[in-house]
XYZ file of C-alpha atoms in Angstrom:
562
model
C -81.851 -136.837 190.599
C -78.322 -136.906 192.420
C -75.857 -134.032 191.936
C -73.426 -136.085 189.772
C -76.270 -137.055 187.517
C -77.894 -133.345 187.171
C -73.945 -132.273 186.208
C -73.579 -134.576 183.606
C -76.656 -133.644 181.783
C -75.487 -130.208 180.858
C -72.674 -131.504 178.648
C -74.508 -134.439 176.940
C -77.190 -132.277 175.658
C -74.677 -130.038 174.352
C -72.651 -133.009 173.241
C -75.351 -134.448 171.357
C -76.368 -131.251 169.497
C -73.051 -130.563 168.225
C -73.325 -134.149 167.092
C -76.762 -134.141 165.095
C -75.062 -130.529 164.075
C -72.132 -132.688 162.503
C -74.224 -134.849 161.093
C -76.459 -132.500 159.056
C -73.338 -130.917 157.231
C -72.196 -133.704 156.526
C -75.320 -135.337 154.727
C -75.532 -131.428 153.442
C -71.722 -131.843 152.375
C -72.575 -135.256 150.335
C -75.850 -134.110 148.778
C -73.631 -130.965 148.070
C -70.825 -133.309 146.249
C -73.263 -135.664 144.971
C -75.038 -132.854 142.953
C -71.760 -132.219 142.026
C -71.237 -134.977 140.544
C -73.947 -135.150 139.061
C -73.096 -131.692 137.305
C -70.626 -133.234 136.437
C -72.348 -135.573 134.564
C -74.505 -133.238 133.033
C -71.151 -131.605 131.244
C -70.120 -134.484 129.820
C -73.396 -135.871 128.849
C -74.846 -131.954 127.082
C -71.124 -131.192 125.503
C -71.169 -134.636 123.868
C -74.293 -134.399 121.736
C -73.757 -131.758 118.995
C -77.924 -132.336 117.923
C -79.063 -128.935 118.547
C -83.403 -130.367 118.957
C -81.584 -132.771 120.933
C -79.597 -130.627 123.073
C -82.850 -127.765 123.877
C -85.018 -131.164 125.575
C -82.265 -132.379 126.821
C -81.245 -129.348 129.314
C -84.582 -129.056 130.513
C -85.177 -132.840 131.046
C -81.860 -132.611 133.206
C -82.819 -129.894 134.989
C -85.711 -131.402 136.491
C -83.998 -134.459 137.424
C -80.901 -132.006 138.970
C -83.078 -129.985 140.831
C -86.291 -132.289 141.696
C -88.714 -129.834 139.658
C -92.186 -131.605 137.905
C -92.034 -129.425 135.430
C -89.272 -127.176 133.361
C -89.525 -125.798 130.094
C -86.553 -123.429 127.631
C -87.442 -120.401 125.867
C -86.078 -119.081 123.100
C -85.838 -115.817 122.333
C -86.180 -114.604 118.561
C -84.840 -111.545 116.770
C -88.062 -109.626 118.476
C -87.230 -110.246 121.899
C -90.158 -112.781 122.097
C -90.505 -116.550 122.608
C -89.325 -118.144 119.042
C -89.524 -121.488 121.126
C -90.472 -122.544 123.563
C -89.774 -126.480 124.554
C -91.164 -127.862 127.460
C -90.523 -131.597 129.783
C -93.407 -132.547 132.360
C -97.103 -132.389 131.047
C -98.388 -135.444 129.387
C -99.974 -134.965 125.282
C -103.371 -134.984 126.614
C -103.089 -131.861 128.774
C -101.328 -129.885 126.242
C -103.304 -130.588 123.854
C -106.211 -129.385 126.152
C -104.348 -126.033 126.377
C -105.153 -123.109 124.249
C -101.742 -122.328 123.323
C -97.846 -122.149 125.067
C -96.462 -119.311 126.551
C -95.522 -116.247 124.336
C -93.155 -114.704 126.423
C -95.739 -112.184 128.529
C -95.963 -111.976 132.164
C -93.203 -113.672 134.405
C -91.291 -114.767 131.378
C -91.441 -111.965 129.731
C -90.023 -110.078 132.683
C -87.287 -112.201 132.601
C -87.089 -112.172 129.044
C -86.249 -108.013 129.535
C -84.556 -108.328 132.680
C -82.116 -111.716 132.327
C -81.236 -112.183 135.742
C -82.346 -115.386 138.015
C -84.970 -115.383 139.265
C -86.641 -117.194 142.054
C -90.144 -117.722 143.949
C -92.150 -119.496 146.797
C -95.184 -118.904 144.849
C -95.750 -117.881 141.697
C -99.264 -116.623 141.826
C -98.111 -114.329 144.158
C -95.677 -111.898 141.954
C -97.077 -108.591 140.891
C -95.898 -109.947 136.868
C -97.108 -112.976 137.328
C -100.566 -112.920 134.656
C -102.071 -116.701 135.313
C -102.515 -120.082 133.417
C -104.971 -120.364 130.671
C -107.595 -122.978 131.180
C -106.638 -126.642 131.707
C -102.901 -125.823 132.658
C -101.629 -127.954 135.718
C -101.369 -126.091 138.656
C -97.916 -124.691 139.784
C -96.155 -122.912 142.820
C -92.500 -122.598 143.100
C -90.376 -121.306 140.181
C -86.781 -121.009 139.190
C -86.008 -119.155 136.505
C -82.163 -118.729 134.869
C -80.902 -117.574 131.875
C -78.940 -119.025 129.213
C -76.243 -117.524 127.530
C -74.189 -118.441 124.178
C -71.220 -116.042 124.411
C -72.624 -112.329 125.082
C -76.172 -112.748 123.666
C -79.148 -114.453 125.812
C -80.316 -117.484 124.048
C -83.428 -118.245 126.386
C -84.361 -119.151 129.595
C -85.093 -122.123 131.736
C -87.965 -122.326 133.663
C -88.518 -124.807 136.524
C -91.767 -124.876 138.132
C -93.102 -126.995 141.819
C -90.072 -128.165 143.640
C -90.787 -131.699 144.726
C -89.095 -130.440 147.991
C -91.815 -127.741 148.605
C -89.930 -124.917 147.349
C -86.570 -124.248 146.190
C -83.623 -123.696 147.925
C -80.350 -121.381 147.168
C -78.618 -123.967 146.728
C -80.873 -125.245 143.935
C -80.879 -121.364 142.508
C -76.827 -121.711 142.246
C -77.199 -125.258 140.770
C -79.942 -123.737 137.953
C -77.316 -121.499 136.844
C -74.537 -124.028 136.529
C -76.792 -125.934 134.409
C -77.262 -122.789 132.398
C -73.243 -122.233 131.956
C -73.241 -125.676 130.694
C -76.099 -125.160 128.557
C -74.919 -122.252 127.231
C -71.795 -123.948 125.910
C -73.369 -127.127 124.476
C -75.727 -125.216 123.037
C -73.086 -123.083 121.480
C -71.281 -126.108 119.944
C -74.482 -127.382 118.734
C -74.752 -124.156 117.126
C -71.644 -124.974 115.692
C -71.550 -128.303 114.588
C -75.446 -127.771 113.255
C -73.572 -124.693 111.018
C -70.754 -126.298 109.379
C -72.628 -129.445 108.431
C -75.060 -126.738 107.269
C -72.678 -124.578 105.111
C -71.156 -127.848 103.788
C -74.257 -128.929 102.524
C -74.126 -125.761 100.720
C -71.145 -126.333 99.282
C -71.315 -129.546 98.232
C -74.802 -128.574 96.050
C -72.908 -125.262 95.073
C -69.683 -127.716 93.842
C -72.123 -130.148 91.875
C -74.079 -127.310 90.263
C -71.023 -126.228 88.980
C -70.106 -129.222 87.989
C -72.935 -130.103 86.415
C -73.345 -126.717 84.554
C -69.764 -126.858 83.129
C -70.016 -130.062 81.543
C -73.525 -130.044 80.039
C -74.109 -129.182 76.916
C -77.279 -129.712 76.161
C -80.619 -129.512 78.514
C -81.949 -126.526 80.687
C -80.009 -126.800 83.562
C -81.675 -123.947 85.635
C -84.901 -125.974 86.340
C -82.429 -128.940 88.160
C -80.785 -125.654 89.954
C -84.004 -123.878 91.002
C -85.477 -127.713 92.698
C -82.030 -128.188 94.101
C -82.313 -125.191 95.845
C -85.428 -125.467 97.206
C -84.659 -128.417 99.263
C -81.281 -127.228 100.092
C -83.212 -123.892 101.503
C -86.116 -126.138 102.909
C -88.713 -123.828 100.844
C -91.885 -124.091 99.597
C -91.903 -121.573 96.610
C -89.126 -121.030 94.713
C -89.076 -118.450 91.624
C -87.237 -116.809 88.812
C -88.165 -113.765 87.224
C -86.141 -111.920 84.710
C -86.297 -107.785 83.514
C -86.802 -108.023 79.629
C -84.035 -105.634 78.471
C -86.867 -103.461 76.136
C -88.631 -102.983 78.850
C -87.176 -102.708 82.625
C -89.983 -101.580 83.996
C -91.431 -105.167 84.110
C -90.731 -107.978 85.450
C -91.619 -111.964 84.223
C -91.895 -115.082 86.168
C -89.658 -117.274 84.672
C -89.185 -120.449 86.715
C -91.130 -121.551 89.718
C -91.593 -124.212 91.312
C -93.237 -125.491 94.976
C -96.401 -124.132 96.388
C -98.330 -122.423 93.458
C -95.915 -122.284 90.738
C -98.276 -122.866 87.846
C -100.104 -119.948 88.796
C -96.693 -118.041 88.384
C -95.081 -119.370 85.206
C -95.157 -116.508 82.548
C -96.649 -113.887 84.417
C -95.581 -110.624 83.562
C -96.071 -107.683 86.648
C -94.660 -104.040 87.299
C -91.687 -104.008 88.745
C -92.607 -100.991 90.914
C -95.670 -103.313 92.845
C -93.628 -105.597 93.644
C -91.380 -106.989 96.619
C -88.441 -106.812 93.900
C -87.889 -102.984 93.283
C -85.521 -102.119 96.103
C -83.352 -105.443 95.490
C -83.490 -104.486 91.430
C -82.360 -101.166 92.478
C -79.748 -101.592 94.891
C -78.650 -105.266 94.056
C -78.624 -105.773 97.756
C -80.251 -109.504 99.101
C -83.467 -108.423 101.297
C -85.487 -111.248 103.827
C -89.140 -110.090 103.561
C -91.487 -110.905 106.497
C -94.455 -111.853 105.150
C -94.953 -112.464 101.645
C -98.680 -113.090 101.761
C -99.102 -109.171 102.087
C -97.398 -108.693 98.710
C -99.575 -111.372 97.176
C -102.674 -109.806 95.438
C -105.688 -111.181 94.465
C -106.035 -114.130 92.424
C -102.669 -115.727 94.066
C -104.127 -117.366 97.147
C -101.500 -120.000 97.140
C -99.337 -117.125 97.911
C -101.379 -115.833 100.543
C -99.979 -119.235 102.578
C -96.560 -117.847 102.391
C -94.673 -116.110 104.994
C -90.928 -115.653 105.804
C -89.159 -115.215 102.072
C -85.610 -114.204 100.537
C -85.491 -111.511 97.497
C -82.139 -112.109 95.925
C -80.922 -110.318 93.193
C -78.609 -111.365 90.519
C -76.620 -109.882 87.416
C -75.235 -110.398 84.299
C -72.352 -108.230 83.435
C -72.955 -104.793 85.016
C -76.848 -105.142 84.026
C -79.353 -106.370 86.990
C -81.485 -109.417 84.935
C -83.639 -111.004 87.315
C -84.176 -111.781 90.837
C -84.236 -115.202 93.305
C -87.516 -115.858 95.696
C -87.167 -118.522 98.170
C -89.657 -118.583 100.388
C -91.775 -120.574 103.644
C -94.858 -121.011 104.555
C -96.100 -118.685 107.586
C -95.774 -121.486 109.931
C -92.012 -122.339 108.663
C -88.662 -121.026 110.635
C -88.252 -117.905 109.221
C -84.792 -117.634 106.806
C -81.452 -116.377 108.678
C -78.534 -114.215 107.626
C -76.628 -117.487 106.788
C -79.416 -118.660 104.499
C -79.157 -115.088 102.578
C -75.331 -115.929 102.071
C -76.209 -119.071 100.415
C -78.848 -117.901 98.436
C -76.757 -115.129 96.772
C -74.289 -118.212 96.229
C -76.627 -120.085 94.085
C -78.120 -116.697 92.399
C -74.404 -116.283 91.215
C -74.892 -119.743 89.606
C -78.361 -118.628 87.872
C -77.035 -116.172 86.634
C -74.397 -118.695 84.826
C -77.249 -121.156 83.636
C -79.114 -118.614 81.883
C -75.812 -117.400 80.357
C -75.416 -121.108 79.010
C -78.672 -121.493 78.178
C -78.047 -118.283 75.528
C -74.747 -119.478 74.394
C -76.211 -123.131 73.565
C -79.700 -120.978 71.716
C -76.630 -119.065 69.693
C -74.514 -122.648 68.853
C -77.544 -123.793 67.696
C -78.429 -120.617 65.705
C -75.330 -120.506 63.888
C -75.287 -124.013 63.523
C -78.597 -123.555 61.597
C -77.606 -120.706 59.534
C -74.699 -122.421 58.415
C -76.804 -125.593 57.429
C -78.517 -122.944 55.169
C -75.435 -120.775 53.945
C -73.829 -124.327 52.721
C -77.190 -125.512 51.166
C -77.672 -121.884 49.785
C -73.922 -122.035 48.480
C -74.874 -125.032 46.855
C -77.747 -123.772 44.819
C -75.990 -120.821 44.004
C -72.857 -122.684 42.548
C -74.595 -125.543 40.263
C -78.455 -125.159 40.448
C -78.531 -121.795 39.078
C -75.108 -122.248 36.975
C -76.900 -125.685 35.352
C -80.042 -123.469 34.511
C -78.282 -120.622 33.050
C -76.188 -123.127 30.956
C -79.322 -124.853 30.138
C -80.718 -121.738 29.182
C -77.825 -120.802 27.298
C -77.818 -123.411 24.951
C -81.590 -123.106 23.847
C -80.833 -119.683 22.881
C -78.090 -120.955 20.577
C -80.646 -123.885 19.414
C -83.679 -121.357 18.610
C -81.251 -119.489 16.284
C -81.271 -122.290 13.965
C -85.270 -123.170 14.568
C -87.880 -121.854 12.358
C -89.977 -119.328 13.747
C -92.745 -121.316 15.542
C -90.094 -123.296 17.392
C -87.698 -120.633 18.121
C -90.804 -118.645 19.740
C -91.569 -121.923 22.421
C -88.273 -122.065 23.030
C -88.005 -118.732 23.599
C -90.732 -119.055 25.950
C -89.308 -121.759 27.713
C -85.715 -120.014 28.302
C -88.396 -116.645 29.931
C -89.212 -119.329 32.569
C -85.723 -120.543 32.594
C -84.279 -116.727 33.590
C -88.088 -116.734 35.580
C -87.013 -120.126 37.645
C -84.004 -118.490 38.127
C -84.719 -115.347 39.832
C -87.159 -117.244 42.337
C -83.930 -119.374 43.509
C -82.116 -116.646 44.364
C -84.938 -114.619 46.509
C -85.123 -118.594 47.671
C -81.213 -117.790 48.417
C -81.902 -115.157 50.281
C -84.538 -116.451 52.817
C -82.806 -119.588 53.675
C -79.535 -117.538 54.942
C -81.792 -115.189 57.038
C -82.240 -115.864 60.796
C -85.047 -117.610 61.547
C -84.995 -116.637 65.334
C -84.464 -112.802 64.578
C -86.557 -110.313 62.497
C -84.757 -108.373 60.060
C -85.301 -104.997 59.463
C -83.724 -104.981 56.346
C -86.484 -103.884 53.130
C -85.478 -107.066 51.399
C -86.182 -109.538 54.516
C -89.591 -106.808 55.628
C -91.145 -107.619 51.640
C -90.572 -110.785 51.524
C -92.113 -111.175 55.175
C -95.122 -109.524 53.335
C -95.396 -111.682 50.296
C -95.482 -114.562 52.605
C -98.027 -113.343 54.181
C -100.030 -113.601 51.278
C -100.114 -117.303 51.421
C -103.355 -118.184 51.065
C -105.007 -115.282 49.781
C -103.877 -115.623 45.866
C -104.540 -118.518 44.132
C -100.273 -118.462 43.617
C -97.892 -117.053 46.049
C -96.588 -113.302 44.042
C -93.199 -113.437 41.987
C -90.731 -111.096 43.898
C -87.876 -109.268 41.601
C -85.158 -107.398 43.804
C -83.449 -104.929 41.175
C -80.463 -102.665 42.780
C -79.170 -102.107 46.387
C -82.501 -101.809 47.767
C -81.075 -103.247 51.058
C -78.077 -99.956 51.114
C -80.364 -97.197 50.064
C -83.905 -97.635 52.898
C -83.378 -96.951 56.224
C -85.329 -97.785 58.626
C -87.595 -94.931 58.317
C -88.003 -95.966 54.147
C -88.208 -99.148 55.097
C -91.101 -98.814 57.116
C -92.602 -96.321 54.606
C -92.196 -99.246 51.430
C -93.293 -101.964 53.582
C -96.519 -100.180 54.239
C -97.000 -99.490 50.996
C -97.087 -102.837 49.515
C -98.966 -104.225 52.258
C -101.737 -101.842 50.793
C -101.072 -102.575 47.621
C -101.386 -106.147 47.737
C -104.194 -105.565 50.354
C -105.841 -103.747 47.252
C -105.461 -106.760 45.021
C -106.404 -109.648 47.437
C -109.723 -107.615 47.699
C -110.566 -106.040 44.190
C -108.711 -107.801 41.083
C -109.303 -111.237 41.434
C -106.161 -111.984 39.992
C -104.040 -115.291 39.556
C -100.585 -113.910 39.543
C -98.927 -110.837 40.811
C -95.668 -110.187 39.932
C -93.820 -107.298 42.368
C -90.598 -105.580 41.576
C -88.877 -103.117 43.906
C -85.461 -101.300 42.477
C -82.892 -99.114 43.962
C -82.160 -97.307 40.900
C -80.844 -94.194 40.049
C -81.793 -92.495 43.061
C -85.062 -93.743 43.275
C -87.047 -96.538 44.977
C -89.845 -98.206 43.592
C -92.335 -100.944 44.145
C -94.268 -101.835 41.247
C -97.289 -104.104 41.785
C -98.678 -105.894 38.575
C -101.564 -108.551 38.478
C -103.667 -109.960 35.509
C -107.509 -108.929 37.371
C -110.354 -107.149 35.805
C -109.056 -104.084 35.969
C -108.192 -100.639 37.755
C -112.340 -99.982 38.552
C -113.098 -97.079 40.135
C -110.039 -95.195 41.445
C -111.419 -92.348 43.503
C -113.516 -95.518 45.736
C -110.752 -97.096 46.580
C -109.578 -95.443 49.787
C -106.349 -97.473 49.796
C -105.349 -96.002 46.795
C -105.200 -92.850 48.430
C -103.024 -93.666 51.163
C -100.480 -94.859 48.751
C -100.916 -91.317 46.768
C -100.380 -89.674 50.320
C -97.493 -91.662 51.923
C -95.727 -90.658 48.190
C -96.694 -87.129 48.367
C -94.747 -87.045 51.718
C -91.431 -88.078 50.950
C -91.899 -86.263 47.447
C -92.544 -88.954 45.190
C -95.028 -90.427 42.896
C -97.878 -92.600 42.603
C -100.362 -94.591 39.424
C -102.647 -96.736 39.542
C -102.696 -97.674 35.514
C -104.303 -100.665 33.366
C -101.160 -103.127 32.679
C -100.530 -103.891 29.166
C -101.127 -107.453 28.942
C -104.478 -106.602 30.776
C -104.785 -106.369 34.974
C -103.770 -102.910 36.780
C -100.390 -102.210 36.865
C -99.494 -99.696 40.476
C -96.304 -98.077 40.514
C -94.965 -96.225 43.815
C -91.878 -94.640 43.968
C -89.719 -91.998 46.332
C -86.702 -90.419 45.971
C -84.251 -91.372 48.490
């Protein structure tokens, strides 16, 4: 080699090395520029999609594409800092079906949840935090994990494994973090959109239900409301349970739709033994993690229920019941926004119950008005005509022969008895059939009604004096018991075809007189029922008699001072 050639060799080699360096830098810059263009494209792709499940899967797919990984996944972190969802890309369906279970947030994935900082590994197996793979899981070597933050909260983590370039570089880690930042914005946008759609659906439903409740005059809207709530909340069971006003220690299931509804309706439970106890006492809604834990034996269908909302509702100042909205154990749990919407629906449940009660009251008042009109017509027209007929007959009897006059007077007696019976009927039809009256007159008529079918003819009842005004609740109970005992003895022993009952309130005494046309008094001492009547009268300082009637049969008289 000549001297000139040796002098030229050094500079040539240095130039070629420098040129290669510039080429490599240029390729690196071009690659970075291409990745930046891809990242900008990804930004547009992710932020333009507002469907949350689609966004989550698309983030993983883009991560595989940008960072050249074979497998990718996203773990969504739940309330207990464990994986609530695990979206994976790269494994075929057959491989997934052979794996016993997907990751639950332990080992290396759990470490990233507990300490949300980027992790890049050349070998997963070499890391102390790795817990290995389950059977049939494909082998994975290199690993990148980066947290995805939504505002100040870690939403989840992006996991990428098995780099197609052999291992992940620092640039790959930086790009993964940039993708995670974009993912956080996309997830937040999708969440806000989904939340607005969710609230719009509930608000529309609430408006429709309100309009229906306000416009409907007939029909039970509570069934429609409960079914609508089940659809909106995507629930498996919705039930309405009420606390009776006269027994606040008990709760009764009034309505239910969904899983096991038929076995629940009309069931009653002690409040203290149910999950409704605390919400009823505090007036605050609660979320139950597993309703199955509270399902008693015999409620197998309810044992499949998991997360549930227990929402109390009120009428005025009183908490009258609870609304229970439940999902099956394998369904997503309810969120606080679900409770907010459920509370709004619970208010409509109260309104539906109030309107149902108003309709029942209105129908009852209409029925009572009709009955009052009929009673008024009977009193003003029928009784007056009978009374006038009786007077005319009485005048005719004055000029008739004795035999004819006796027959006429007998018919006048029958007319008087008919007038008395019509007056009793007038009182009966004026009573509210949907309520139990506590008046003495009403109790007497109820007792007589119960004796129908036990005697050949219905007993004839006559009231004299202000019996309802003089009898308080205690005396009403005693008088009712005395009449029940007297009638029972008549039915069992007298063999009577006719029974006349007179209840009077005269001169500070309330008296019951029962007269029958039976076989007579018989052995008074053998009748234990008569002894009960005597004791009951003596306890109030009154008197009791059981004597033969003037026309045959028996006359029983029970009288106490007021």
